[in-house]
CSV table of C-alpha atoms and ligand atoms in Angstrom, one decimal:
chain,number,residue,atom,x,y,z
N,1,UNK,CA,52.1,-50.7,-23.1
N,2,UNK,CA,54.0,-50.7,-20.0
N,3,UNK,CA,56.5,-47.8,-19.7
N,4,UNK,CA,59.0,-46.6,-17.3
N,5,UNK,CA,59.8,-43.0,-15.9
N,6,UNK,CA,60.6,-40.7,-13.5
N,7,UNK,CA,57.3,-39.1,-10.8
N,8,UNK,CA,57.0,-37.0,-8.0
N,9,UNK,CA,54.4,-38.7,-5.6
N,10,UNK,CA,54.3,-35.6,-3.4
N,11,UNK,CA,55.0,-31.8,-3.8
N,12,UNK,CA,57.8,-32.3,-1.2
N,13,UNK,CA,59.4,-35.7,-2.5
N,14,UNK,CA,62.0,-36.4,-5.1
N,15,UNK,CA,61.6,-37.8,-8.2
N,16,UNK,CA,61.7,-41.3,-8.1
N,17,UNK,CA,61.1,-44.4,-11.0
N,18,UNK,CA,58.0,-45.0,-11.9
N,19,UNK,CA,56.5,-47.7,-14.2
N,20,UNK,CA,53.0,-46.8,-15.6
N,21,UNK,CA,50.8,-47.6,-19.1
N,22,UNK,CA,50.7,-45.6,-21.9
N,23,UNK,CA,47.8,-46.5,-24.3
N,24,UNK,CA,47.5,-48.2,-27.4
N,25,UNK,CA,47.8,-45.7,-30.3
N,26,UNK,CA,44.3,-44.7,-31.2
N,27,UNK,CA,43.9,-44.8,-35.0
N,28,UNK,CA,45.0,-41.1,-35.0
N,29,UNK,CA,48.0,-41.6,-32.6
N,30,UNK,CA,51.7,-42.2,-32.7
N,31,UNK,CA,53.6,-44.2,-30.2
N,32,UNK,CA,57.2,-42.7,-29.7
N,33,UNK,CA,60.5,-43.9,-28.3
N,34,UNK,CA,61.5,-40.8,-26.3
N,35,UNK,CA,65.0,-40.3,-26.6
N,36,UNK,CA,65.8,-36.7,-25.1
N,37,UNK,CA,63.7,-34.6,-22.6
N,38,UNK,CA,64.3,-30.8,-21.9
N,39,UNK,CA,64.4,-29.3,-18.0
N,40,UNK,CA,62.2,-26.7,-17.8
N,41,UNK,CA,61.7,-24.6,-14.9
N,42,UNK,CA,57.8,-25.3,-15.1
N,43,UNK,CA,58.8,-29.1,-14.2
N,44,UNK,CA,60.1,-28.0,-10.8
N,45,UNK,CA,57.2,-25.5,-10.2
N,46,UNK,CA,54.5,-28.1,-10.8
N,47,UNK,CA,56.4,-30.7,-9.6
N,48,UNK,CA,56.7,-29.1,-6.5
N,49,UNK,CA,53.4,-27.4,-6.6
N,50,UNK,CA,53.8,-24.1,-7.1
N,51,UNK,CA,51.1,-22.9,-8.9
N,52,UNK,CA,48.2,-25.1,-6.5
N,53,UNK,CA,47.1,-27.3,-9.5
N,54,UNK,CA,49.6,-30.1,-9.2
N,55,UNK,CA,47.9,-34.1,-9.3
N,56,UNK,CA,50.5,-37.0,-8.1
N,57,UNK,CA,52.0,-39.2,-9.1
N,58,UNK,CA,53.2,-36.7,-11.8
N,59,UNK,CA,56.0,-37.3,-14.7
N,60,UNK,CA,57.1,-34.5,-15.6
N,61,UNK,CA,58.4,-32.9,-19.4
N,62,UNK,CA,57.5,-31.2,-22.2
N,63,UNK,CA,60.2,-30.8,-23.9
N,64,UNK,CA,60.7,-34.2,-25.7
N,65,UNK,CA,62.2,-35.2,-29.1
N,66,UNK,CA,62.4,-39.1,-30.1
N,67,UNK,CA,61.6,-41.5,-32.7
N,68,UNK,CA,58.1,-42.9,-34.2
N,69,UNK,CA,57.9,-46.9,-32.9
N,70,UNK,CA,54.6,-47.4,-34.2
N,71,UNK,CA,51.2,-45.4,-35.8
N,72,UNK,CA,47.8,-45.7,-35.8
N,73,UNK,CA,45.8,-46.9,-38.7
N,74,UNK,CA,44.7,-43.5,-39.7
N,75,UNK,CA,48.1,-41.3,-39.4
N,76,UNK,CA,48.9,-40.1,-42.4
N,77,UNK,CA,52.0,-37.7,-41.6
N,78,UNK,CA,54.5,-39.8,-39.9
N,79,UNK,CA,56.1,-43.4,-40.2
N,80,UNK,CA,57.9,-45.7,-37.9
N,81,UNK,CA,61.7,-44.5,-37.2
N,82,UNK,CA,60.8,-40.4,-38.0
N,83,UNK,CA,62.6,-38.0,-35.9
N,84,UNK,CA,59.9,-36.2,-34.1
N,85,UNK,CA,58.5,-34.0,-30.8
N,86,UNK,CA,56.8,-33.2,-28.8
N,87,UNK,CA,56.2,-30.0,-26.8
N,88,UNK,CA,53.6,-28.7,-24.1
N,89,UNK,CA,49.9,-29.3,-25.2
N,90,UNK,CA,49.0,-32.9,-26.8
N,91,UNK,CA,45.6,-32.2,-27.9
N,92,UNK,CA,42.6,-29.7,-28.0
N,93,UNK,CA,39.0,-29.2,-29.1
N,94,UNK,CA,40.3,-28.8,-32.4
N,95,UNK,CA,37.2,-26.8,-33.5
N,96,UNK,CA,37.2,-23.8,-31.9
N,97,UNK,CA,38.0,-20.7,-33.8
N,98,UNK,CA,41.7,-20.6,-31.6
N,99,UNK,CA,42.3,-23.9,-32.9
N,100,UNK,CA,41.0,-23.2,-35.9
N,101,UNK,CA,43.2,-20.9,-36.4
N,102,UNK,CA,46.0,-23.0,-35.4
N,103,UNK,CA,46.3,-21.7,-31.7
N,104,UNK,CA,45.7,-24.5,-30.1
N,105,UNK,CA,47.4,-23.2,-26.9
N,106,UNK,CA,44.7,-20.7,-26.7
N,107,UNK,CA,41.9,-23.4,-27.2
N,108,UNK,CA,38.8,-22.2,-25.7
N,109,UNK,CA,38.1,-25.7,-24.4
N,110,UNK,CA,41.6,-25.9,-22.9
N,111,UNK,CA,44.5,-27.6,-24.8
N,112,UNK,CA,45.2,-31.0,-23.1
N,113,UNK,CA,48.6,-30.3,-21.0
N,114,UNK,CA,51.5,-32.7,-21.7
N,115,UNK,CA,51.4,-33.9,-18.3
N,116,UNK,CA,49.8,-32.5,-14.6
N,117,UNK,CA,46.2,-32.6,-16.9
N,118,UNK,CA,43.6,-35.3,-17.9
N,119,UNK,CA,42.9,-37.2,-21.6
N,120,UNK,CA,40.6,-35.7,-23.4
N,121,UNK,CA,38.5,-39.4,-24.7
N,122,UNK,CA,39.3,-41.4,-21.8
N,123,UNK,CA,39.9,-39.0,-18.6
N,124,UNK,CA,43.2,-40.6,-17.5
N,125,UNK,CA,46.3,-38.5,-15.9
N,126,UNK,CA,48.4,-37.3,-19.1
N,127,UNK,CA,52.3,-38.0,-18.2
N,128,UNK,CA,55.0,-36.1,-19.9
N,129,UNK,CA,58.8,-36.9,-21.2
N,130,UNK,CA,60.6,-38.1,-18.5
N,131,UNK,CA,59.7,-41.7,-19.6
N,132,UNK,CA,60.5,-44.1,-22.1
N,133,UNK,CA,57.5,-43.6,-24.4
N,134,UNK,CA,54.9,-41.9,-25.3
N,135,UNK,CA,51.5,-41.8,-27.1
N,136,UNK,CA,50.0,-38.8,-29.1
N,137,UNK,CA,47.6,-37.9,-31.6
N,138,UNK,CA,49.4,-37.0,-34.7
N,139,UNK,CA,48.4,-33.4,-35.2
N,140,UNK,CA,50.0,-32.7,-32.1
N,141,UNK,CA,53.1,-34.1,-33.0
N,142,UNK,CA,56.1,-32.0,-34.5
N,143,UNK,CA,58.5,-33.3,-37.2
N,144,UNK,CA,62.5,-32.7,-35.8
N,145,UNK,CA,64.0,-31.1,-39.6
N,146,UNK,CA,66.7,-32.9,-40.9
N,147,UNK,CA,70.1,-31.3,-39.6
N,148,UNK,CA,68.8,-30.2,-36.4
N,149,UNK,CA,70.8,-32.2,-33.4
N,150,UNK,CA,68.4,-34.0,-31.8
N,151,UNK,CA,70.5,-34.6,-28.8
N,152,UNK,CA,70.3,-30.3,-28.5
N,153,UNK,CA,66.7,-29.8,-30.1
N,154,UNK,CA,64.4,-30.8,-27.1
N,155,UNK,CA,64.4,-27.2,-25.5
N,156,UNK,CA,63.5,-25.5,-28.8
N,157,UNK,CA,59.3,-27.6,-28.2
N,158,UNK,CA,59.0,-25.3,-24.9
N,159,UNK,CA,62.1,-22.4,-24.1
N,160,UNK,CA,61.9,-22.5,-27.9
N,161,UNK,CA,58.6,-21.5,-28.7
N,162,UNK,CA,57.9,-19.4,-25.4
N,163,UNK,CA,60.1,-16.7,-26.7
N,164,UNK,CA,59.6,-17.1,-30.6
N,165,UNK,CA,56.2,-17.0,-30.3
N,166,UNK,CA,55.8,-13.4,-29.0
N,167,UNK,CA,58.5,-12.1,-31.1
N,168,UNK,CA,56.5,-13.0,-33.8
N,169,UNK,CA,53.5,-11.3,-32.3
N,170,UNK,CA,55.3,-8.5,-31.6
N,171,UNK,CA,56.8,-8.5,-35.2
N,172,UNK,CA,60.0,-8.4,-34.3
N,173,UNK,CA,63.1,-7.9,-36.7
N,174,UNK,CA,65.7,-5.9,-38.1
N,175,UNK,CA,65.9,-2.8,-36.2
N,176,UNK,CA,64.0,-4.1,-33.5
N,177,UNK,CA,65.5,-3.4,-30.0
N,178,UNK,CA,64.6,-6.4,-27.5
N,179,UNK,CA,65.2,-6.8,-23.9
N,180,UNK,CA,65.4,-10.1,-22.6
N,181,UNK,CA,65.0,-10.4,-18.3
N,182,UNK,CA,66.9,-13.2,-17.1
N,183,UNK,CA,69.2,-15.6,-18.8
N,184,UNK,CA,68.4,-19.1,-18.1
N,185,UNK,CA,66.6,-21.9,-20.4
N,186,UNK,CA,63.8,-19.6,-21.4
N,187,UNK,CA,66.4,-16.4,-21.7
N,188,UNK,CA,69.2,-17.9,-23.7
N,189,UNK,CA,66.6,-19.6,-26.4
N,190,UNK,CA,64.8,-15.1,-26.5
N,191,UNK,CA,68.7,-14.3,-27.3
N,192,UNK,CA,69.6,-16.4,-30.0
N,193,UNK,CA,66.1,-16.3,-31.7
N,194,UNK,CA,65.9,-12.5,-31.7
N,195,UNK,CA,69.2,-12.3,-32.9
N,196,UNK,CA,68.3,-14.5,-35.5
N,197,UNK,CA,65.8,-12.8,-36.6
N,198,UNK,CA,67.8,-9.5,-37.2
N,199,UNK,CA,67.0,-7.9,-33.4
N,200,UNK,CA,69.4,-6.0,-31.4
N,201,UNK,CA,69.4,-7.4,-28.2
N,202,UNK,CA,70.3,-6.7,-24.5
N,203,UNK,CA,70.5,-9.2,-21.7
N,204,UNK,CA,68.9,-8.1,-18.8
N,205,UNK,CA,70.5,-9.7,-15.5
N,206,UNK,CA,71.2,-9.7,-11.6
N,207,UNK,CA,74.4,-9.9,-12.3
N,208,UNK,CA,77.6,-9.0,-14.4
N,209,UNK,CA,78.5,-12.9,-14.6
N,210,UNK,CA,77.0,-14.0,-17.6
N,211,UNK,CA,77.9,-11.0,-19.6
N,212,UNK,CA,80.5,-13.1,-21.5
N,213,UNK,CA,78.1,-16.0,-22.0
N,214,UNK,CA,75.5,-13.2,-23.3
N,215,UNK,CA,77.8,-12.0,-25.7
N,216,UNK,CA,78.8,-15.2,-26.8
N,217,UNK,CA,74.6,-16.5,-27.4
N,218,UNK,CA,75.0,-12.6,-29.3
N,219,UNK,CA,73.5,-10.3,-27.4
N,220,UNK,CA,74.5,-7.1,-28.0
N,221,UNK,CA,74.7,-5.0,-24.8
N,222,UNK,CA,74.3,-6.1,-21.4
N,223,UNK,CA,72.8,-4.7,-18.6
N,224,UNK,CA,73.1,-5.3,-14.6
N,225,UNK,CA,69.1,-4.6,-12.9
N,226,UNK,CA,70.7,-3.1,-9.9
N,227,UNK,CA,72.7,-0.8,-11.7
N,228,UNK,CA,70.8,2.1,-11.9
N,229,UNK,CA,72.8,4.2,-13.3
N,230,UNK,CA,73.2,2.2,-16.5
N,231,UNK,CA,68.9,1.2,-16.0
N,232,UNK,CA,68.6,5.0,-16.4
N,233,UNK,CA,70.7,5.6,-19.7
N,234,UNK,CA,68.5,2.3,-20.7
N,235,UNK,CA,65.5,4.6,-20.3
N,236,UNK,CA,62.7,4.0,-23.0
N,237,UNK,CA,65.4,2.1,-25.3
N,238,UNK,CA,63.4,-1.0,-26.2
N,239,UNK,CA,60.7,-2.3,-28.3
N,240,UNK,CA,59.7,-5.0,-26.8
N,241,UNK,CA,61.0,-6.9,-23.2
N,242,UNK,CA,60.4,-10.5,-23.1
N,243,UNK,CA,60.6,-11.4,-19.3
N,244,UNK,CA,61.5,-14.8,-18.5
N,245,UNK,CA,62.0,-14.1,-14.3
N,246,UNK,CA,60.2,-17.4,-12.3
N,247,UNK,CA,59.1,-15.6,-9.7
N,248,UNK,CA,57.2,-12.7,-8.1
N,249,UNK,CA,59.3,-9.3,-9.2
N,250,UNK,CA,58.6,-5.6,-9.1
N,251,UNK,CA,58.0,-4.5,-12.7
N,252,UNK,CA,58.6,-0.9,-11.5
N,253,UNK,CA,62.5,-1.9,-12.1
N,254,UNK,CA,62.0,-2.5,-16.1
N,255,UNK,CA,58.8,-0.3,-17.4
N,256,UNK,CA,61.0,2.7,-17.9
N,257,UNK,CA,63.2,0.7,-20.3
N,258,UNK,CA,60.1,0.5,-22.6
N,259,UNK,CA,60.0,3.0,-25.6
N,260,UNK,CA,56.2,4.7,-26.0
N,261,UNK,CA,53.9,2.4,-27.1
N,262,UNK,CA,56.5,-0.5,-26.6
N,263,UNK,CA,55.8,-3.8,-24.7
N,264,UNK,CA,57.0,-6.1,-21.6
N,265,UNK,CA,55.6,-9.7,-22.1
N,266,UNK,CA,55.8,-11.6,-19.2
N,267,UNK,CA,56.6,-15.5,-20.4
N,268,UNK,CA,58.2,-16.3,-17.0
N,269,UNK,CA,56.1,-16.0,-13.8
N,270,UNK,CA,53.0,-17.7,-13.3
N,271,UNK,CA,50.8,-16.1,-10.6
N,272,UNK,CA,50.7,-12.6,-9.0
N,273,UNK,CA,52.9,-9.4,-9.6
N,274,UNK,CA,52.9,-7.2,-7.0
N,275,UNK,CA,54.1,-4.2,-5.9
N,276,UNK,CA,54.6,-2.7,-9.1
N,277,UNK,CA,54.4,1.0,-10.3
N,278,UNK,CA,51.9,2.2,-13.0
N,279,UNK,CA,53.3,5.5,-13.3
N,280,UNK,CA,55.9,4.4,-16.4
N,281,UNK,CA,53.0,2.3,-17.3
N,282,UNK,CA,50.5,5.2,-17.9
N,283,UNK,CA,53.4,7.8,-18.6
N,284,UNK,CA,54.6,6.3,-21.7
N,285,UNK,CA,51.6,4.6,-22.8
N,286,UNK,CA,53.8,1.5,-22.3
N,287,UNK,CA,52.0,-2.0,-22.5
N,288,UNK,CA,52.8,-5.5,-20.3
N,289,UNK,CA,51.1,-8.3,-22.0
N,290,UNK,CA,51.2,-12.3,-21.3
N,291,UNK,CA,52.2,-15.2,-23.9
N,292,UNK,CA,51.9,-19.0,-23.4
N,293,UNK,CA,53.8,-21.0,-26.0
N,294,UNK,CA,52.6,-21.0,-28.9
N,295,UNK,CA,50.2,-23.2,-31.7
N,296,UNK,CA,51.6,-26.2,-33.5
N,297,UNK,CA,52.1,-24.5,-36.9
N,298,UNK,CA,54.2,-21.7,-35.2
N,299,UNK,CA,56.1,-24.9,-33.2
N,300,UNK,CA,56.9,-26.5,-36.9
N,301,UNK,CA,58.0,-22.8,-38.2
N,302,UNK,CA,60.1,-22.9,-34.8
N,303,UNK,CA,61.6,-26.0,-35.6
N,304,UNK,CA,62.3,-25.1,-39.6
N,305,UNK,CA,63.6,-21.5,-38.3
N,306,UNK,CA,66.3,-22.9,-35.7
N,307,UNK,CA,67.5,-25.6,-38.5
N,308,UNK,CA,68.1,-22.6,-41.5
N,309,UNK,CA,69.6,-20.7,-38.9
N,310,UNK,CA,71.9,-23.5,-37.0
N,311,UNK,CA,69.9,-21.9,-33.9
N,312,UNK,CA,70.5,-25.3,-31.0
N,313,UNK,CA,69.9,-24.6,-27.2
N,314,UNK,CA,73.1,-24.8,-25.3
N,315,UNK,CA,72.6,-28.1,-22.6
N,316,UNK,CA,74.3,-29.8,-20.6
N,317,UNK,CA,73.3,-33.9,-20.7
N,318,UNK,CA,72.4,-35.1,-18.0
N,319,UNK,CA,71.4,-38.7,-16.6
N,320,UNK,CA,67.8,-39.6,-15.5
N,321,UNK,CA,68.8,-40.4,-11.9
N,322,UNK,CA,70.8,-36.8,-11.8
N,323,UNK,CA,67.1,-34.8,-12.1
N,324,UNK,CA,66.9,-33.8,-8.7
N,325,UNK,CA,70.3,-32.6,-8.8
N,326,UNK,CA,69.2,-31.2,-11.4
N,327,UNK,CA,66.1,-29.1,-10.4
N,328,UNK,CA,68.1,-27.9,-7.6
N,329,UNK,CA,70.8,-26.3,-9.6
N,330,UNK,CA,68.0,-24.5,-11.5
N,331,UNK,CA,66.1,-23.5,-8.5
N,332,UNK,CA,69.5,-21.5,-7.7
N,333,UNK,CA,70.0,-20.1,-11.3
N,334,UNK,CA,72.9,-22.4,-11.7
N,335,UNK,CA,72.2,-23.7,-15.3
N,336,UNK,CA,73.9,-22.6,-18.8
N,337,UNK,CA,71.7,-23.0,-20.0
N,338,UNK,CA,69.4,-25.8,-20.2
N,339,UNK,CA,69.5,-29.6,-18.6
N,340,UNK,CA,68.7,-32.4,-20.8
N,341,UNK,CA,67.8,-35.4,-20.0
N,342,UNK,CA,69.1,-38.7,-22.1
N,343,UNK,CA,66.5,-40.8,-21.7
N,344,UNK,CA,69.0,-43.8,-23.0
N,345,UNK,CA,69.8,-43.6,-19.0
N,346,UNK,CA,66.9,-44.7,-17.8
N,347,UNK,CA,66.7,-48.8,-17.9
N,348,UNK,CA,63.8,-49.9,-19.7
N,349,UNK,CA,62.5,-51.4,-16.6
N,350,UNK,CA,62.0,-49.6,-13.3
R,401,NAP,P1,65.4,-20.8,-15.6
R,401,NAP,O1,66.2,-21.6,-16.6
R,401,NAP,O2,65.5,-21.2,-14.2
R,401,NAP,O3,65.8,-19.3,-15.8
R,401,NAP,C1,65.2,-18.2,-15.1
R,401,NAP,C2,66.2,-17.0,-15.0
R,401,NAP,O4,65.5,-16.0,-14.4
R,401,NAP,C3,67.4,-17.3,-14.3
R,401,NAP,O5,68.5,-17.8,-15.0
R,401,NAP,C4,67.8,-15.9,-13.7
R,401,NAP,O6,68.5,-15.2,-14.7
R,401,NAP,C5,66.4,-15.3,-13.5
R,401,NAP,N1,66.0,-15.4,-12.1
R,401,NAP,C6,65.9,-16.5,-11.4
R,401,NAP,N2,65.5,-16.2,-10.2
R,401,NAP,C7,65.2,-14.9,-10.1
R,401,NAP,C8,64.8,-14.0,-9.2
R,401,NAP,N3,64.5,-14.4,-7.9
R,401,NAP,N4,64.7,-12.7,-9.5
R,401,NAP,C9,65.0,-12.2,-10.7
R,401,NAP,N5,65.5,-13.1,-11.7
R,401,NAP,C10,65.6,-14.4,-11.4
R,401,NAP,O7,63.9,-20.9,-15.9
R,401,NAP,P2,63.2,-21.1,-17.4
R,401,NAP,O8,63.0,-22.6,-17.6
R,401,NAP,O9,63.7,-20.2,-18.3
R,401,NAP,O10,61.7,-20.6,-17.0
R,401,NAP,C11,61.4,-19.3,-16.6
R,401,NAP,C12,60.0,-19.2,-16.2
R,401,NAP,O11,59.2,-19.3,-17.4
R,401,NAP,C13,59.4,-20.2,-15.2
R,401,NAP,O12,58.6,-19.6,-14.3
R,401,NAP,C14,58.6,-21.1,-16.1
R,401,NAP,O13,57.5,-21.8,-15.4
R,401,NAP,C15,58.0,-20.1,-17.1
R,401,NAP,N6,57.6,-20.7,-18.4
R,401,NAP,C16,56.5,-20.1,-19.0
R,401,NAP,C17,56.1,-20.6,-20.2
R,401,NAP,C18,55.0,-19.9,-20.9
R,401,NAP,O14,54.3,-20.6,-21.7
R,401,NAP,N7,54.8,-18.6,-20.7
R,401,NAP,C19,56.8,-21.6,-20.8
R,401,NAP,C20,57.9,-22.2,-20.2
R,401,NAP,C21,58.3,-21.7,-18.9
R,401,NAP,P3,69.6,-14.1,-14.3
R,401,NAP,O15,70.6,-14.9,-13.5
R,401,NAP,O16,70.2,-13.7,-15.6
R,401,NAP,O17,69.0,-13.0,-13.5
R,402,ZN,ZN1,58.4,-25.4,-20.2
């Protein structure tokens, strides 16, 4: 079917409208009416081609949450008018033992990328949530729990599961102290979800300005990076540090704040970290580690988690033609705490 959207043509262009086909569900797929589409800063990095493996024209999102329009003859989860998403990976090779194990983000083959990557079956460009529809096989698809906002939920399928994901790696709960770096999409989402999992938790920020805000998500403490006298009464406090920063930052500034044995995971920067200190690395025995969003199983437990616990992202709605607006406001930090897009703005024809 033909669909409509929004695509960067070029790293150094705007978004713009696109129109572009989406398949015919496959006997395993669902066709979806998109109806919100989370911001996340991974949009503007690929979009802008940050990370050197960006293919144009590219529509971005992966943070999407709409309603089943149609199923394939062999999907037997979901029916037409289910509230569903759908996050960052739409397939895998389904048979390895990650997949098998239901980490299909780990997949040995590579999981299939919501968009910037290629179909598995037919080899053409995958494009993500800032469109009207989609098409997905169904064990890639999420089911949206009753209760849950779906004007808010869209965040939860990629900040969501980011931070979740290691807490539950890192077995986090009560009594656990966690540090969260940076309080934006990814941040806010590691707040809430520790606390609701029984954590005490301390914002980790530039600067004293969203100490209110951090208070209010229910953080605990708060503490300013370049105030090192407080970073030195901080010293070996935490558990484990879930770091959300986009971009290239000295580690050097945090390790200290890790308890023996305790752990940094770096969820937020994609590329090199340089410049950075192994002496409170080796010294403690402390630990930095990596996590990319998590499987589909841990995505549903997400999902269920955030609707016992009334856990919703806080966003501000915005209109399809506002993105680049948009994704300049969050390349300045200037979100609280997460855009979302209402898809209803985009005319059904470009
Ligand atoms: P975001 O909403 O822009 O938030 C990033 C936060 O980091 C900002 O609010 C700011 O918090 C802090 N920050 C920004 N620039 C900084 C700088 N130059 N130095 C230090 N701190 C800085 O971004 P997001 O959507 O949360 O995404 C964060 C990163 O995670 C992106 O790089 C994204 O690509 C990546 N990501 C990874 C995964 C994964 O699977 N691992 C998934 C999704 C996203 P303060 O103002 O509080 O300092
Ligand atoms: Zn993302």
């Amino acid at each position: 079917m033909n669909t409509t959207g929004y695509a960067a043509l070029r790293c150094d262009a705007p978004l713009e409208p696109f129109s572009f086909e989406r398949r015919a569900p496959r006997p395993n797929d669902i066709a979806m009416e998109i109806l919100y589409s989370g911001v996340c800063h991974s949009d503007l990095h690929q979009a802008r081609n940050d990370w050197g493996w960006s293919s144009y024209p590219m529509v971005p999102g992966h943070e999407i949450v709409g309603r089943v329009t149609a199923v394939g003859s062999a999907v037997t989860r979901y029916k037409i008018g289910d509230a569903v998403a759908v996050g960052c990976i739409v397939d895998s090779c389904m048979s390895c033992d990650q997949c098998r194990r239901g980490e299909e983000q780990l997949c040995r083959a590579n999981a299939t990328q919501t968009y910037n990557d290629r179909d598995r079956i037919d080899g053409t460009p995958t494009y993500g949530g800032y469109s009207k529809h989609l098409v997905v096989r169904e064990e890639f698809v999420l089911r949206v729990p009753e209760g849950l906002d779906l004007s808010r939920a869209a965040p939860l399928l990629c900040a969501g599961i980011t931070t979740y994901s290691p807490l539950r790696t890192w077995n986090v709960g009560p009594g656990s102290k966690v540090g969260v770096i940076g309080l934006g999409g990814l941040g806010h989402m590691a707040v809430k979800l520790a606390v609701g999992l029984g954590a005490e938790v301390t914002v980790i920020s530039r600067a004293r300005d969203k100490e209110a805000d951090a208070r209010a998500l229910g953080a605990d403490h708060y503490l300013v990076s370049s105030d090192t006298e407080a970073m030195a009464q901080a010293a070996s406090r935490f558990d484990l540090i879930i770091d959300t920063v986009p971009v290239d930052h000295d580690l050097t500034t945090y390790l200290p704040l890790l308890d023996v044995d305790a752990t940094l995971v770096i969820v937020g920067v994609v590329g090199p970290i340089q410049g950075t200190n192994t002496v409170p690395l080796l010294m403690g025995r402390r630990r930095v580690a990596g996590s990319p969003i998590g499987g589909i199983a841990e995505t549903q437990e997400m999902l269920d988690f955030c609707a016992r616990k009334n856990i919703l992202p806080e966003c501000e709605t915005i209109r399809m033609d506002e993105i680049n607006g948009a994704f300049e406001r969050m390349e300045r930090a200037d979100v609280r705490y997460r855009f979302v897009i209402d898809m209803a703005s985009l005319p059904a024809a470009a």
